PDB file of C-alpha atoms in Angstrom:
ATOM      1  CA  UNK Z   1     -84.482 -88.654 -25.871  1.00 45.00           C
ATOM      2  CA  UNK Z   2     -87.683 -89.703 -23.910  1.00 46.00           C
ATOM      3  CA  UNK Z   3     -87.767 -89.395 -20.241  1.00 57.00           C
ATOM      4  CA  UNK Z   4     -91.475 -89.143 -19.525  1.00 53.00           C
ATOM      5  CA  UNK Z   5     -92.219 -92.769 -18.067  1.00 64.00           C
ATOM      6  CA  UNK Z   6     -88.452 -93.171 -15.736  1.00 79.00           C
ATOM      7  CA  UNK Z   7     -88.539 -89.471 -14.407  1.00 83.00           C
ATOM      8  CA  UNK Z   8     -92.547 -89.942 -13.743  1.00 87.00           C
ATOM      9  CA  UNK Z   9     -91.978 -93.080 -12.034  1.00 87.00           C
ATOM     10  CA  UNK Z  10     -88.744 -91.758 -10.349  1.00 89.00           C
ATOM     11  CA  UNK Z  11     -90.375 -88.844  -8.795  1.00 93.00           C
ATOM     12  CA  UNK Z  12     -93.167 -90.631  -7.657  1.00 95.00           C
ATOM     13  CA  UNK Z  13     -93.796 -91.151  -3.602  1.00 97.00           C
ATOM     14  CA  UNK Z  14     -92.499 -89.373  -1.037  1.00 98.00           C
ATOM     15  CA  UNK Z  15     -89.560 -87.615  -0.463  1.00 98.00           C
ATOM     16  CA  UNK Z  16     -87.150 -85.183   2.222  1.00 98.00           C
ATOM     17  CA  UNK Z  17     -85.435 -82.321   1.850  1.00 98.00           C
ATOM     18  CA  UNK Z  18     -83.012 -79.655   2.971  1.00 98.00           C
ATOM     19  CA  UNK Z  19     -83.059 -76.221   1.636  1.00 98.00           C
ATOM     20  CA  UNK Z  20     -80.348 -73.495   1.793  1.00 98.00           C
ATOM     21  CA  UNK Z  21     -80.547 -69.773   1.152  1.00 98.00           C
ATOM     22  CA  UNK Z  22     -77.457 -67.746   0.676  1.00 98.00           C
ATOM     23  CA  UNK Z  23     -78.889 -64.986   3.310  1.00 95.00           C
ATOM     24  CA  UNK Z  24     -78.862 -67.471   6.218  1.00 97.00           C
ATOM     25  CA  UNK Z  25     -82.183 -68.929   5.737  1.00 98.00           C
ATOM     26  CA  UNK Z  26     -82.730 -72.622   5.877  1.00 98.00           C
ATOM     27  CA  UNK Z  27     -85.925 -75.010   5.340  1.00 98.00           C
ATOM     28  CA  UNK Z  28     -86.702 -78.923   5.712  1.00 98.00           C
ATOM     29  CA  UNK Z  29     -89.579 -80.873   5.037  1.00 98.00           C
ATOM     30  CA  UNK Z  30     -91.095 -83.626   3.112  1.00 98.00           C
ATOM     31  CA  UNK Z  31     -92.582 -83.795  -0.652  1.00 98.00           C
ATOM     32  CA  UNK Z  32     -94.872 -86.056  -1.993  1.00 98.00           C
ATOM     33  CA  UNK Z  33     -95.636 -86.561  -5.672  1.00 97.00           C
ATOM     34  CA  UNK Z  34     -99.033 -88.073  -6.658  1.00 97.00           C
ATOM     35  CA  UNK Z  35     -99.625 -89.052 -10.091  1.00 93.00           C
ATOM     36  CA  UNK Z  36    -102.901 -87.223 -11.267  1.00 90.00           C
ATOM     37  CA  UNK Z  37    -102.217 -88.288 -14.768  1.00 87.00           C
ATOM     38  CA  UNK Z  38    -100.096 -90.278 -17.415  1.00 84.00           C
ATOM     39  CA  UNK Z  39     -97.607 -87.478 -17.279  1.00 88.00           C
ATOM     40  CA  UNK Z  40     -98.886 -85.287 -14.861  1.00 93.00           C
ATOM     41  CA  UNK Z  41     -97.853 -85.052 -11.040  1.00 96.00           C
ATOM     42  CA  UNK Z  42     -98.889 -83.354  -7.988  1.00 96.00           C
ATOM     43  CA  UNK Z  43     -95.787 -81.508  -5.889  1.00 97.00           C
ATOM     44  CA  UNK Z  44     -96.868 -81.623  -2.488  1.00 98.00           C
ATOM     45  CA  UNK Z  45     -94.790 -79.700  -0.204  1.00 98.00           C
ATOM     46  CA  UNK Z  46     -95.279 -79.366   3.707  1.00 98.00           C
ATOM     47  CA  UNK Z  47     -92.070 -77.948   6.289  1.00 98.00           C
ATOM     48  CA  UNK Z  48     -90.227 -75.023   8.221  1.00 98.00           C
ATOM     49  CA  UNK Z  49     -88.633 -71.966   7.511  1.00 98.00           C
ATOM     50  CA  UNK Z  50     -85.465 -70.876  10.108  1.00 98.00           C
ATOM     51  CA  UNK Z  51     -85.072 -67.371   9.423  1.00 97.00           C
ATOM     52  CA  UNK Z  52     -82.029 -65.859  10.233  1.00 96.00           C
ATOM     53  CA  UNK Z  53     -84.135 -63.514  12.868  1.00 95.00           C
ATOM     54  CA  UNK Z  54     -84.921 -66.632  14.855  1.00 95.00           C
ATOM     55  CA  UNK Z  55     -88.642 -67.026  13.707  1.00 97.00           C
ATOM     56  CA  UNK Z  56     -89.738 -70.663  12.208  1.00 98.00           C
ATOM     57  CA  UNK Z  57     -92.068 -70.865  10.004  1.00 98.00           C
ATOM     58  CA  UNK Z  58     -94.868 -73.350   8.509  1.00 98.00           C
ATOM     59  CA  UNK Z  59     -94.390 -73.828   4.813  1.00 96.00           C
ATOM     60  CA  UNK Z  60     -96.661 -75.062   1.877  1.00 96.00           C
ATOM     61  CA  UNK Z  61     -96.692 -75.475  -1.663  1.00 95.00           C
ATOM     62  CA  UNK Z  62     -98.190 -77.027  -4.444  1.00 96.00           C
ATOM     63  CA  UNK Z  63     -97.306 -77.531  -8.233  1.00 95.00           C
ATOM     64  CA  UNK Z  64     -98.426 -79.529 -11.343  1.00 96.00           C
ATOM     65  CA  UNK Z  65     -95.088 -81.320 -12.861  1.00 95.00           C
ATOM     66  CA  UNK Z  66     -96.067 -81.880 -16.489  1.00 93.00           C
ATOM     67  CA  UNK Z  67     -93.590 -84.236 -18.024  1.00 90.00           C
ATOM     68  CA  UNK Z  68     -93.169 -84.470 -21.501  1.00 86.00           C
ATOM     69  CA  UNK Z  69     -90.543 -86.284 -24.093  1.00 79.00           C
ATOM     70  CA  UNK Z  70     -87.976 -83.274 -23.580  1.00 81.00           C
ATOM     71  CA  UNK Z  71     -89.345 -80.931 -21.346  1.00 89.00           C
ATOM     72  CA  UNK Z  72     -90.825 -80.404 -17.834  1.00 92.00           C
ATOM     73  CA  UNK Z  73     -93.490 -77.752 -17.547  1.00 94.00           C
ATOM     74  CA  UNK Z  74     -94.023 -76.538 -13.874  1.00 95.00           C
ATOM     75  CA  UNK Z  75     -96.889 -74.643 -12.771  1.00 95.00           C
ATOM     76  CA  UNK Z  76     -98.023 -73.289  -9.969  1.00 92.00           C
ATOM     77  CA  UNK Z  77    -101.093 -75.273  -8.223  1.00 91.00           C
ATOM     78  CA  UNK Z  78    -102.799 -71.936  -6.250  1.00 81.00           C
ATOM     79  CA  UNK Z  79    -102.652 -69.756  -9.466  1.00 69.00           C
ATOM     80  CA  UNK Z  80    -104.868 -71.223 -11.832  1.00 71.00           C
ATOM     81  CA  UNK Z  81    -102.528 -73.350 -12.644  1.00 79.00           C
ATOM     82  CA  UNK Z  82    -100.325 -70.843 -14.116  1.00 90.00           C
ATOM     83  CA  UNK Z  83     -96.931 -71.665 -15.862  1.00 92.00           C
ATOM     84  CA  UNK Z  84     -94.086 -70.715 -13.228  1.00 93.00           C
ATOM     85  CA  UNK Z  85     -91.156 -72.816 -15.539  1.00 94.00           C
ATOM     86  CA  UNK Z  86     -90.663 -74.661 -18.806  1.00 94.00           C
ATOM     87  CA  UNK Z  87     -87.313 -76.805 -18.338  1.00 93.00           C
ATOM     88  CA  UNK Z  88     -85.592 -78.191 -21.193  1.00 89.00           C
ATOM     89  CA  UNK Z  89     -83.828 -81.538 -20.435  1.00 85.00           C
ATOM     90  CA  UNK Z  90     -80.278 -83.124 -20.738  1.00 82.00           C
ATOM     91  CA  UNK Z  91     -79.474 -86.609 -20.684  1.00 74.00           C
ATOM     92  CA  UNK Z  92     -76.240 -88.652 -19.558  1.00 76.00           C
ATOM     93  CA  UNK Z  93     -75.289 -91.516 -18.065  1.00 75.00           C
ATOM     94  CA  UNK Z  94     -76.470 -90.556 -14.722  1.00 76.00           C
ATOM     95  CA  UNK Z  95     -78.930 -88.222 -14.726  1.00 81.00           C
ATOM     96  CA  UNK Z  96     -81.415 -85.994 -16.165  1.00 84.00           C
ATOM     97  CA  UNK Z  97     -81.095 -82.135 -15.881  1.00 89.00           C
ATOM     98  CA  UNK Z  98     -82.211 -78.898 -17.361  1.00 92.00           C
ATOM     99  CA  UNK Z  99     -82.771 -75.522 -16.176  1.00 93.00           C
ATOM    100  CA  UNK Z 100     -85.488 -72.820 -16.592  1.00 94.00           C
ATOM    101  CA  UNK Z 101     -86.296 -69.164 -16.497  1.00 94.00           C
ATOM    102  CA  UNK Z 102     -89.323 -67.101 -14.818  1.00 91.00           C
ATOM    103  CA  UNK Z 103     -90.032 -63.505 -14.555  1.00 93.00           C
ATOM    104  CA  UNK Z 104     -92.673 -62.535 -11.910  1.00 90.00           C
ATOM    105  CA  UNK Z 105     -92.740 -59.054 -12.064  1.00 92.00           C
ATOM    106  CA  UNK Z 106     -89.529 -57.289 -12.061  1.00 96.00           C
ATOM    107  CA  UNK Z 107     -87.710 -60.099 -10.620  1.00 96.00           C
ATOM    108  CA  UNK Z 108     -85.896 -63.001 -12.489  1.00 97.00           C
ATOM    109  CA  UNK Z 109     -85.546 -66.450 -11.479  1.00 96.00           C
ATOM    110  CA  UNK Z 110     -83.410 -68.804 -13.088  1.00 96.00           C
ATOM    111  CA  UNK Z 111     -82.799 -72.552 -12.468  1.00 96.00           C
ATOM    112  CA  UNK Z 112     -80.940 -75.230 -12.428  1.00 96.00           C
ATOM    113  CA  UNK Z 113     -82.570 -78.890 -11.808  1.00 94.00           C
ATOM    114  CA  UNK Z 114     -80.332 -81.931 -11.524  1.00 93.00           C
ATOM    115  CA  UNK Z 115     -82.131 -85.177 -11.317  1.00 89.00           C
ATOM    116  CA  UNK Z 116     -79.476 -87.681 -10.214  1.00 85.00           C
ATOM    117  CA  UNK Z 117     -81.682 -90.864 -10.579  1.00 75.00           C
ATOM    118  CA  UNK Z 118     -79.950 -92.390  -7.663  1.00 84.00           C
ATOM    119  CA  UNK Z 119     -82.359 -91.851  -4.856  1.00 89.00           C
ATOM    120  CA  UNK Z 120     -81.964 -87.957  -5.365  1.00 94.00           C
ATOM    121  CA  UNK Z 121     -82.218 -84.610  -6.967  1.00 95.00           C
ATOM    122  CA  UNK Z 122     -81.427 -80.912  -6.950  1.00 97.00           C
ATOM    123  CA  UNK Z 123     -83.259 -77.569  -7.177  1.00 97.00           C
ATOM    124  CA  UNK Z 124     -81.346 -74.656  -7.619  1.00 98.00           C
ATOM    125  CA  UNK Z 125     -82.946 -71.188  -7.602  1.00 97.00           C
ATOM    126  CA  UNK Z 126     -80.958 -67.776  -8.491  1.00 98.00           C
ATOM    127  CA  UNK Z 127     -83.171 -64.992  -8.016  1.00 97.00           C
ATOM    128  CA  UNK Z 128     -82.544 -61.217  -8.529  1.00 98.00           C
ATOM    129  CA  UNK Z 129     -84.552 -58.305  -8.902  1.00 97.00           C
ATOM    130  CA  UNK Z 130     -85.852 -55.030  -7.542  1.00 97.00           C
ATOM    131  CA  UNK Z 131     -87.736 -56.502  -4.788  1.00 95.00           C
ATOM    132  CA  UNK Z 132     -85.721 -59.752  -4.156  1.00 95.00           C
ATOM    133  CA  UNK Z 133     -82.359 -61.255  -3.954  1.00 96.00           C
ATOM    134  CA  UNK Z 134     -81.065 -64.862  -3.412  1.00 97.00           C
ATOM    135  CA  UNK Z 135     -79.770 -67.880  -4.018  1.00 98.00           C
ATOM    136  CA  UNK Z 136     -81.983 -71.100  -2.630  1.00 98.00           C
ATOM    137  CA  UNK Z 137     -80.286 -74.875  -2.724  1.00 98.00           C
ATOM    138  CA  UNK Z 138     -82.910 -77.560  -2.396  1.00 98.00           C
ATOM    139  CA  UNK Z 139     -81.922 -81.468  -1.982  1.00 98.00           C
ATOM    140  CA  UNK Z 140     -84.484 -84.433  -1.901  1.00 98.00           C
ATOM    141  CA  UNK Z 141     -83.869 -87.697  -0.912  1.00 97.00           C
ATOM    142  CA  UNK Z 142     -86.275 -90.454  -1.381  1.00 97.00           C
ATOM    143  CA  UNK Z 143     -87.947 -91.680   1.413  1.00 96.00           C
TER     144      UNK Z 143
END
């Protein structure tokens, strides 16, 4: 299965999103992805925060999306360039998906990404640990 050129040209450009937390939480914003190399993009992330308290916050982050014949290889942009996920990927008719594990710390977070190539894709974050606990839903649409 290769995937590198459609998913790189898929995720390319700019896209919205709407992100769920299972403790109330909720985000928006946009994305862009820049291509910094043949199969390398920049994640670009800029939006709010709601939290359940009331207070809104400004949110940012970056990543490097390394995409390779059968894999995706996250990592985070601020950290020097540290690997946050490796994500093995599935192929069917539809879409491309494949989920991931991380350990920072103590905690655990496991994944679940869903790209529909239709215009939009899925994020889906489990995390558990001494220090956190949640469940995050994130859905882009292509702008």
């Amino acid at each position: 299965m290769i995937v590198i050129q459609p998913l790189t040209k898929y995720l390319l450009g700019h896209w919205s999103f709407t992100r769920k937390f299972n403790n109330g939480n909720f985000g928006n914003g946009i994305v862009e992805f820049k291509n910094t190399n043949i199969n390398e993009l920049e994640y670009i992330e800029n939006g709010t925060l709601a939290i359940v308290d009331g207070k809104l916050l400004n949110a940012s982050k970056k990543y490097i999306y390394m995409i390779f014949n059968e894999k995706l290889e996250i990592y985070f942009f601020e950290n020097n360039k540290s690997l946050f996920q490796t994500i093995k990927f599935e192929k069917n008719n539809r879409s491309v998906q494949g989920t991931g594990f991380h350990k920072c710390g103590k905690d655990n977070y496991k994944s679940k990404y869903d790209f529909n190539l239709d215009g939009k894709f899925q994020i889906k974050h489990t995390v558990w640990g001494p220090k956190k606990n949640y469940t995050s839903i994130t859905k882009f649409t292509k702008q």
